[in-house]
Amino acid sequence: MNVGKQIKEGLWSQNPVLVQLLGMCSTLAITTSFSNGLGMGVSVTIILTLSNVIISLLRKIIPDKIRIAAYIVVIATFVTMVDLLLQAYLPDIAESLGVFIPLIVVNCVILARAEAFASKNRVLPAAIDGLCQGLGYTLVLLVMSVIREFLGNGTFGAGLLNGGEGYKVFSSDYSALMMVMPVGGFLTLGVLIALMQWVQGRSAGKGGK
Amino acid sequence: MSRRDKRPEDKKPAAATGAAETALVQGTAPAAADTAAPQTPSAPRRDRREKKDGGGLAALLTGPERPYVLRLTVTLFGISAAAALLLGIVYCITKPVIDWRTEEKTKAAMAMVLEAEEYPKVEGLTLPDGVTALHEATDGGVTVGYVCEVSSNGFGGAMSLVVGVDLDGRVTGVSVIKHSETKNIGTKVVMSSKVLSRFIGLESPVTLNGGINRFDGVTGATFSSKGVTAAVNAALTAVDAVLS
């Protein structure tokens, strides 16, 4: 199995958010601060890797007809576990992510990888796939969070760095509140996707100038 | 099953399902169960019998697909049972920690709305709607006031608050423990100690944006303002009942 290819696909050429356009709901909703993006990204990566491993292990036992139900049970189990653990040990992140942690159950990144990859491959490649796709998801979330938090709040790393205050770059009096609202999410995501397409087009020698 | 169903032509698939069942019980590969569900000559008959039985379920459980259906059930049950076991373990580990955190948070909020040494819970009261618990605030054994845990509805759903009331029935402070209000709109009410401090000194009934006991809400956050006002009123009603 080609690990390098899997890493490249997860982070760039088959990025779950920018290329596969999966998991939009959480991507748009929670990328308002650095700590949210990081918390969500890491949670999804952990759940994705674990559920990929289990589904890959069970791929010969689960009959075709009930595979979606079986996947959902496996995913929901890990999501609930992560939810409980976050509430117990990282209550601040659990609070700011709120309902979006339980909603990971229906995050299509996880179901899509289970269906498209884990159910057809052996355990190790499935685990690596989960990790790479999860990291790709986390990366985009972090980029979006940093942009939106900076423009919408004037800070960097709020809720995590500098004792939870974050570093103030400019006063929030001059920030564009719109950027931390849902509108800002759509704008940022659109610009990122366009940017990625442009870079890809250039490197393929097709687009750009 | 009625005797009517046990026709001679049904004997063959019945034997086949029996064999598959033993295969399943013995734990030999489920693939064996698959191959043991052959397309028997009686398969077309099944449609007719389904109608007679008045449902497809009975036919599934007696027909030639029985081993497959059993396998689906057993597999899904096994996965769910394992999931339940795992969740049970994690729940047992995390529950005390989560409970402890909630308690600490409530205690801190109580200290914020009405300072006292201890907050023993008052039992055996019929509390008005929304008030989940009523605590007596005591300082050196002397009652200095009451603290209510209240749940109310804002714009984004349920929120829980702590309201302190002194012995004259006046609000001493309001603190929001949990909420799901819109960021930068509803949070201007529930997260702002400046806005919440406007409740201090008010008596029952508190009215929003008017009246004698007036609470000035936040423009654009009417639902959040209403939710907090309703919670304060519920707390005042509960404490008034205790005082009188």
Coordinates of C-alpha atoms in Angstrom, one line a residue:
Chain A
M1 CA 0.0 0.0 0.0
N2 CA 1.3 3.4 -0.9
V3 CA 1.4 5.5 2.2
G4 CA 2.8 8.6 0.5
K5 CA -0.1 8.6 -1.9
Q6 CA -2.6 8.3 0.9
I7 CA -1.1 11.2 2.7
K8 CA -1.1 13.3 -0.4
E9 CA -4.7 12.4 -1.2
G10 CA -5.9 13.2 2.4
L11 CA -4.2 16.5 2.7
W12 CA -4.4 17.8 -0.8
S13 CA -5.7 16.1 -4.0
Q14 CA -8.6 14.3 -2.3
N15 CA -9.0 16.6 0.6
P16 CA -12.3 15.7 2.3
V17 CA -13.5 19.4 2.6
L18 CA -12.0 21.2 -0.3
V19 CA -12.3 18.4 -3.0
Q20 CA -14.8 15.9 -1.8
L21 CA -16.9 18.7 -0.2
L22 CA -17.9 16.4 2.8
G23 CA -18.7 17.5 6.3
M24 CA -19.8 21.0 5.3
C25 CA -22.1 21.5 8.2
S26 CA -19.5 21.3 10.9
T27 CA -16.9 23.0 8.7
L28 CA -19.1 26.1 8.3
A29 CA -20.5 26.2 11.7
I30 CA -17.6 25.8 14.1
T31 CA -14.7 27.4 12.4
T32 CA -15.1 30.6 14.4
S33 CA -12.0 30.2 16.7
F34 CA -8.7 28.4 16.7
S35 CA -9.6 26.2 19.6
N36 CA -12.9 25.2 18.1
G37 CA -11.3 24.2 14.8
L38 CA -8.5 22.2 16.5
G39 CA -11.0 20.5 18.9
M40 CA -13.3 19.5 16.1
G41 CA -10.5 18.4 13.8
V42 CA -8.8 16.2 16.4
S43 CA -12.2 14.7 17.5
V44 CA -13.1 13.8 13.9
T45 CA -9.6 12.4 13.2
I46 CA -9.8 10.2 16.3
I47 CA -13.3 9.0 15.5
L48 CA -12.6 8.5 11.8
T49 CA -9.4 6.4 12.5
L50 CA -11.1 4.2 15.1
S51 CA -14.2 3.6 13.1
N52 CA -12.2 2.9 10.0
V53 CA -10.2 0.3 11.9
I54 CA -13.3 -1.4 13.4
I55 CA -15.2 -1.3 10.1
S56 CA -12.3 -2.8 8.3
L57 CA -12.0 -5.5 10.8
L58 CA -15.7 -6.3 10.5
R59 CA -15.9 -5.9 6.8
K60 CA -16.3 -9.7 6.2
I61 CA -18.8 -10.2 9.0
I62 CA -21.2 -7.4 8.2
P63 CA -23.8 -8.5 5.6
D64 CA -24.2 -6.1 2.7
K65 CA -27.9 -5.3 3.5
I66 CA -27.3 -3.9 6.9
R67 CA -23.9 -2.3 6.4
I68 CA -25.0 1.3 6.8
A69 CA -26.8 0.5 10.0
A70 CA -23.8 -1.4 11.3
Y71 CA -21.5 1.5 10.4
I72 CA -23.7 4.1 12.1
V73 CA -23.7 2.0 15.3
V74 CA -19.9 1.8 15.2
I75 CA -19.5 5.5 14.5
A76 CA -22.1 6.6 17.0
T77 CA -20.4 4.5 19.7
F78 CA -17.1 6.3 19.2
V79 CA -18.8 9.7 18.9
T80 CA -20.6 9.2 22.2
M81 CA -17.3 8.1 23.8
V82 CA -15.5 11.1 22.6
D83 CA -18.4 13.4 23.7
L84 CA -18.4 12.0 27.2
L85 CA -14.6 12.2 27.5
L86 CA -14.6 15.8 26.3
Q87 CA -17.3 16.7 28.7
A88 CA -15.3 15.1 31.6
Y89 CA -11.8 16.2 30.8
L90 CA -12.0 19.2 28.3
P91 CA -15.2 20.9 29.4
D92 CA -14.4 24.2 27.7
I93 CA -14.0 22.7 24.3
A94 CA -17.1 20.5 24.8
E95 CA -19.1 23.6 25.7
S96 CA -17.9 25.7 22.7
L97 CA -18.5 22.9 20.2
G98 CA -21.8 22.1 21.8
V99 CA -24.1 20.1 19.6
F100 CA -21.6 19.6 16.9
I101 CA -19.8 16.8 18.7
P102 CA -22.9 14.5 18.8
L103 CA -23.5 15.6 15.2
I104 CA -20.2 14.0 14.1
V105 CA -22.3 10.8 13.9
V106 CA -23.8 12.1 10.7
N107 CA -20.7 13.8 9.5
C108 CA -20.4 12.4 6.0
V109 CA -16.6 12.4 6.0
I110 CA -16.7 9.4 8.3
L111 CA -19.5 7.5 6.6
A112 CA -18.0 8.2 3.2
R113 CA -14.6 6.8 4.2
A114 CA -16.2 3.8 5.9
E115 CA -18.2 3.0 2.8
A116 CA -15.6 3.9 0.1
F117 CA -12.4 2.8 1.8
A118 CA -12.5 0.9 5.1
S119 CA -15.1 -1.6 4.0
K120 CA -12.9 -2.6 1.0
N121 CA -9.4 -2.6 2.5
R122 CA -7.3 -4.2 5.2
V123 CA -6.9 -2.8 8.7
L124 CA -3.6 -0.9 8.3
P125 CA -4.4 0.9 5.1
A126 CA -7.9 1.8 6.6
A127 CA -6.2 3.2 9.7
I128 CA -3.8 5.3 7.6
D129 CA -6.7 6.5 5.4
G130 CA -8.6 7.6 8.5
L131 CA -5.6 9.4 9.9
C132 CA -4.8 11.2 6.6
Q133 CA -8.4 12.2 5.8
G134 CA -8.8 13.3 9.3
L135 CA -5.7 15.4 9.2
G136 CA -6.8 16.9 5.9
Y137 CA -10.1 17.8 7.5
T138 CA -8.3 19.3 10.5
L139 CA -5.9 21.3 8.3
V140 CA -8.8 23.0 6.4
L141 CA -10.7 23.7 9.6
L142 CA -7.6 25.3 11.2
V143 CA -7.0 27.5 8.1
M144 CA -10.6 28.6 8.1
S145 CA -10.7 29.2 11.8
V146 CA -7.5 31.3 11.7
I147 CA -8.8 33.4 8.9
R148 CA -12.3 33.9 10.3
E149 CA -11.2 34.5 13.8
F150 CA -8.6 37.1 12.7
L151 CA -11.0 39.0 10.4
G152 CA -14.1 38.7 12.6
N153 CA -12.6 39.1 16.1
G154 CA -9.1 40.5 15.6
T155 CA -7.5 37.8 17.6
F156 CA -5.3 34.7 17.0
G157 CA -5.7 31.5 19.0
A158 CA -8.6 32.6 21.3
G159 CA -9.6 29.9 23.8
L160 CA -6.3 28.2 23.6
L161 CA -3.2 30.4 23.5
N162 CA -2.1 33.1 26.0
G163 CA -4.2 31.7 28.8
G164 CA -7.4 31.4 26.7
E165 CA -7.4 35.1 25.8
G166 CA -5.6 34.7 22.5
Y167 CA -3.3 37.3 21.0
K168 CA -5.0 40.5 20.1
V169 CA -3.9 41.7 16.7
F170 CA -6.3 44.6 16.4
S171 CA -9.3 45.9 18.4
S172 CA -12.5 44.0 17.9
D173 CA -14.1 47.4 17.3
Y174 CA -12.7 47.3 13.8
S175 CA -13.4 43.7 13.1
A176 CA -15.9 42.4 10.6
L177 CA -18.4 40.6 12.8
M178 CA -19.9 39.1 9.6
M179 CA -16.8 36.8 9.3
V180 CA -17.7 34.8 12.5
M181 CA -21.3 34.6 11.3
P182 CA -22.4 31.8 8.9
V183 CA -21.9 34.2 6.0
G184 CA -18.2 34.4 6.7
G185 CA -18.0 30.6 6.7
F186 CA -19.4 30.4 3.2
L187 CA -17.2 33.2 2.0
T188 CA -14.0 31.7 3.5
L189 CA -14.7 28.2 2.2
G190 CA -15.5 29.5 -1.3
V191 CA -12.3 31.5 -1.5
L192 CA -10.3 28.5 -0.2
I193 CA -11.8 26.1 -2.7
A194 CA -11.2 28.6 -5.6
L195 CA -7.7 29.1 -4.4
M196 CA -7.0 25.4 -4.4
Q197 CA -8.5 24.9 -7.8
W198 CA -6.3 27.7 -9.1
V199 CA -3.1 26.3 -7.7
Q200 CA -4.0 22.8 -8.9
G201 CA -4.8 24.2 -12.4
R202 CA -1.5 26.0 -12.5
S203 CA 0.5 23.0 -11.4
A204 CA -1.2 20.9 -14.1
G205 CA -0.3 23.5 -16.7
K206 CA -3.9 24.0 -17.6
G207 CA -5.2 27.1 -15.8
G208 CA -3.7 30.3 -14.6
K209 CA -1.3 32.5 -16.7
Chain B
M1 CA -47.4 -21.7 12.6
S2 CA -50.7 -23.4 11.5
R3 CA -50.7 -26.9 10.3
R4 CA -51.9 -25.6 6.9
D5 CA -48.4 -24.3 6.1
K6 CA -46.7 -27.7 6.6
R7 CA -47.2 -28.9 3.1
P8 CA -45.1 -31.7 1.7
E9 CA -43.4 -29.4 -0.8
D10 CA -42.2 -27.2 2.1
K11 CA -40.2 -30.0 3.7
K12 CA -37.2 -29.5 1.5
P13 CA -36.4 -25.9 2.3
A14 CA -37.3 -26.5 6.0
A15 CA -34.5 -29.1 6.1
A16 CA -32.1 -26.7 4.4
T17 CA -32.8 -24.0 6.9
G18 CA -32.4 -26.4 9.7
A19 CA -28.9 -27.3 8.4
A20 CA -28.0 -23.7 8.1
E21 CA -29.1 -23.0 11.6
T22 CA -26.9 -25.6 13.1
A23 CA -24.1 -24.2 11.0
L24 CA -24.7 -20.8 12.5
V25 CA -24.9 -22.1 16.0
Q26 CA -21.7 -24.0 15.6
G27 CA -20.1 -20.8 14.6
T28 CA -18.8 -22.1 11.3
A29 CA -18.3 -19.3 8.8
P30 CA -21.4 -17.3 8.0
A31 CA -20.6 -18.0 4.3
A32 CA -22.0 -21.4 5.0
A33 CA -25.3 -19.9 5.9
D34 CA -25.3 -18.0 2.6
T35 CA -24.9 -21.0 0.5
A36 CA -27.4 -22.9 2.6
A37 CA -30.2 -20.6 1.4
P38 CA -30.8 -22.2 -2.0
Q39 CA -33.4 -21.1 -4.5
T40 CA -35.9 -23.8 -3.9
P41 CA -38.8 -24.7 -6.2
S42 CA -41.1 -23.4 -3.6
A43 CA -39.7 -19.8 -3.8
P44 CA -42.4 -18.5 -6.1
R45 CA -45.0 -19.9 -3.8
R46 CA -43.8 -17.6 -1.0
D47 CA -45.5 -14.6 -2.5
R48 CA -48.9 -16.3 -2.3
R49 CA -48.3 -17.4 1.2
E50 CA -47.2 -13.9 2.3
K51 CA -50.6 -12.6 1.4
K52 CA -52.3 -15.4 3.3
D53 CA -50.3 -14.7 6.5
G54 CA -51.0 -11.0 6.1
G55 CA -47.4 -9.9 6.4
G56 CA -43.9 -10.4 5.0
L57 CA -42.3 -10.9 8.4
A58 CA -43.8 -14.3 9.1
A59 CA -42.8 -15.4 5.7
L60 CA -39.2 -14.2 6.2
L61 CA -38.9 -16.1 9.4
T62 CA -40.3 -19.3 8.0
G63 CA -39.3 -19.1 4.3
P64 CA -36.0 -20.1 2.7
E65 CA -34.4 -16.8 3.5
R66 CA -34.6 -17.5 7.2
P67 CA -30.8 -18.2 7.7
Y68 CA -30.0 -14.9 6.0
V69 CA -32.5 -12.9 8.1
L70 CA -31.2 -14.6 11.2
R71 CA -27.7 -13.7 10.3
L72 CA -28.6 -10.0 9.8
T73 CA -30.3 -9.9 13.1
V74 CA -27.5 -11.7 15.0
T75 CA -24.8 -9.6 13.4
L76 CA -26.5 -6.3 14.1
F77 CA -27.4 -7.4 17.6
G78 CA -23.8 -8.5 18.3
I79 CA -22.4 -5.1 17.1
S80 CA -24.9 -3.2 19.1
A81 CA -24.3 -5.3 22.2
A82 CA -20.6 -4.7 22.0
A83 CA -21.2 -1.0 21.5
A84 CA -23.5 -0.8 24.5
L85 CA -21.0 -2.6 26.7
L86 CA -18.2 -0.2 25.6
L87 CA -20.4 2.9 26.1
G88 CA -21.5 1.6 29.5
I89 CA -17.9 1.4 30.6
V90 CA -17.0 4.9 29.3
Y91 CA -20.2 6.3 30.9
C92 CA -19.3 4.8 34.3
I93 CA -15.8 6.3 34.1
T94 CA -16.8 9.8 33.0
K95 CA -20.1 10.3 35.0
P96 CA -18.5 11.1 38.4
V97 CA -16.1 13.6 36.7
I98 CA -18.9 15.3 34.7
D99 CA -21.2 15.4 37.8
W100 CA -18.4 16.9 39.9
R101 CA -17.7 19.6 37.2
T102 CA -21.4 20.5 37.0
E103 CA -21.6 20.8 40.8
E104 CA -18.5 22.9 41.0
K105 CA -19.9 25.2 38.3
T106 CA -23.2 25.6 40.1
K107 CA -21.5 26.3 43.4
A108 CA -19.3 29.0 41.8
A109 CA -22.4 30.5 40.2
M110 CA -24.2 30.5 43.6
A111 CA -21.3 32.2 45.3
M112 CA -21.5 34.9 42.5
V113 CA -25.2 35.7 42.9
L114 CA -25.4 35.5 46.7
E115 CA -22.4 35.2 48.9
A116 CA -22.8 32.7 51.8
E117 CA -20.9 29.9 53.5
E118 CA -23.2 27.1 52.7
Y119 CA -26.1 26.3 50.4
P120 CA -28.2 23.5 51.8
K121 CA -30.9 22.3 49.5
V122 CA -34.5 22.9 50.7
E123 CA -36.5 19.7 50.2
G124 CA -40.2 18.9 50.1
L125 CA -41.4 22.0 48.3
T126 CA -43.7 22.3 45.4
L127 CA -41.7 24.5 43.1
P128 CA -43.2 26.6 40.3
D129 CA -42.6 25.6 36.7
G130 CA -38.9 26.1 35.6
V131 CA -37.4 26.1 39.1
T132 CA -35.4 22.8 39.5
A133 CA -34.0 23.4 43.0
L134 CA -34.1 25.8 45.8
H135 CA -31.2 26.3 48.1
E136 CA -31.0 28.2 51.4
A137 CA -28.0 30.4 51.7
T138 CA -26.7 30.4 55.2
D139 CA -23.8 32.3 56.8
G140 CA -22.8 30.9 60.2
G141 CA -26.1 29.1 60.5
V142 CA -28.2 32.3 59.8
T143 CA -30.3 32.4 56.6
V144 CA -29.3 35.3 54.5
G145 CA -31.3 34.5 51.4
Y146 CA -32.3 31.8 48.8
V147 CA -30.7 30.6 45.6
C148 CA -32.8 29.0 42.9
E149 CA -31.6 26.8 40.1
V150 CA -33.9 27.7 37.2
S151 CA -34.3 26.4 33.6
S152 CA -35.8 28.6 31.0
N153 CA -36.1 28.9 27.2
G154 CA -34.1 31.4 25.2
F155 CA -33.8 31.7 21.5
G156 CA -31.5 28.8 21.0
G157 CA -33.2 26.4 23.4
A158 CA -33.0 25.6 27.0
M159 CA -30.8 27.5 29.4
S160 CA -30.1 27.0 33.0
L161 CA -29.6 29.9 35.4
V162 CA -28.9 30.5 39.1
V163 CA -30.9 33.3 40.7
G164 CA -30.1 34.7 44.2
V165 CA -32.9 36.3 46.2
D166 CA -32.6 38.0 49.6
L167 CA -35.0 37.8 52.5
D168 CA -36.9 40.9 51.3
G169 CA -37.7 39.1 48.0
R170 CA -35.3 41.2 46.0
V171 CA -32.9 39.8 43.4
T172 CA -29.3 39.7 44.5
G173 CA -27.8 38.4 41.3
V174 CA -28.4 36.3 38.2
S175 CA -25.9 34.0 36.6
V176 CA -26.3 31.8 33.5
I177 CA -24.7 28.4 33.8
K178 CA -25.6 26.8 30.5
H179 CA -27.1 28.3 27.3
S180 CA -27.2 28.0 23.6
E181 CA -27.9 31.5 22.5
T182 CA -26.6 33.0 19.3
K183 CA -23.0 34.3 19.5
N184 CA -22.8 38.1 19.7
I185 CA -26.6 38.5 19.8
G186 CA -28.1 36.4 22.6
T187 CA -24.8 36.3 24.4
K188 CA -25.1 40.0 24.9
V189 CA -27.7 39.2 27.5
V190 CA -26.7 35.8 29.0
M191 CA -22.9 36.3 29.0
S192 CA -22.8 39.9 30.1
S193 CA -22.6 40.5 33.8
K194 CA -23.3 44.1 33.1
V195 CA -26.7 43.3 31.6
L196 CA -27.6 40.6 34.2
S197 CA -26.7 43.0 37.0
R198 CA -29.7 45.2 36.0
F199 CA -31.9 42.6 37.7
I200 CA -30.3 43.3 41.1
G201 CA -32.8 44.9 43.6
L202 CA -35.9 44.1 41.5
E203 CA -39.0 42.5 43.1
S204 CA -41.6 40.2 41.8
P205 CA -43.1 40.6 39.2
V206 CA -40.3 41.7 37.0
T207 CA -41.4 43.1 33.6
L208 CA -39.4 43.5 30.5
N209 CA -38.8 47.0 29.2
G210 CA -41.6 48.6 31.3
G211 CA -43.4 48.7 34.6
I212 CA -42.2 49.4 38.1
N213 CA -39.8 46.4 38.4
R214 CA -38.4 47.1 35.0
F215 CA -35.6 45.1 33.3
D216 CA -34.2 46.7 30.2
G217 CA -33.4 44.0 27.8
V218 CA -31.1 44.1 24.9
T219 CA -32.3 45.3 21.5
G220 CA -32.2 42.4 18.9
A221 CA -32.0 39.8 21.7
T222 CA -35.7 39.9 22.7
F223 CA -36.0 36.1 23.1
S224 CA -32.9 35.8 25.3
S225 CA -34.1 38.8 27.4
K226 CA -37.5 37.3 27.8
G227 CA -36.1 33.9 28.7
V228 CA -33.9 35.4 31.5
T229 CA -36.8 37.5 32.8
A230 CA -39.1 34.5 32.9
A231 CA -36.4 32.6 34.9
V232 CA -36.0 35.4 37.4
N233 CA -39.8 35.6 37.9
A234 CA -40.0 31.9 38.4
A235 CA -37.3 32.1 41.1
L236 CA -39.0 35.1 42.8
T237 CA -42.3 33.2 42.9
A238 CA -40.6 30.2 44.5
V239 CA -38.8 32.3 47.1
D240 CA -41.9 34.4 47.8
A241 CA -43.8 31.2 48.5
V242 CA -41.1 30.1 51.0
L243 CA -41.0 33.5 52.7
S244 CA -44.7 33.9 53.2

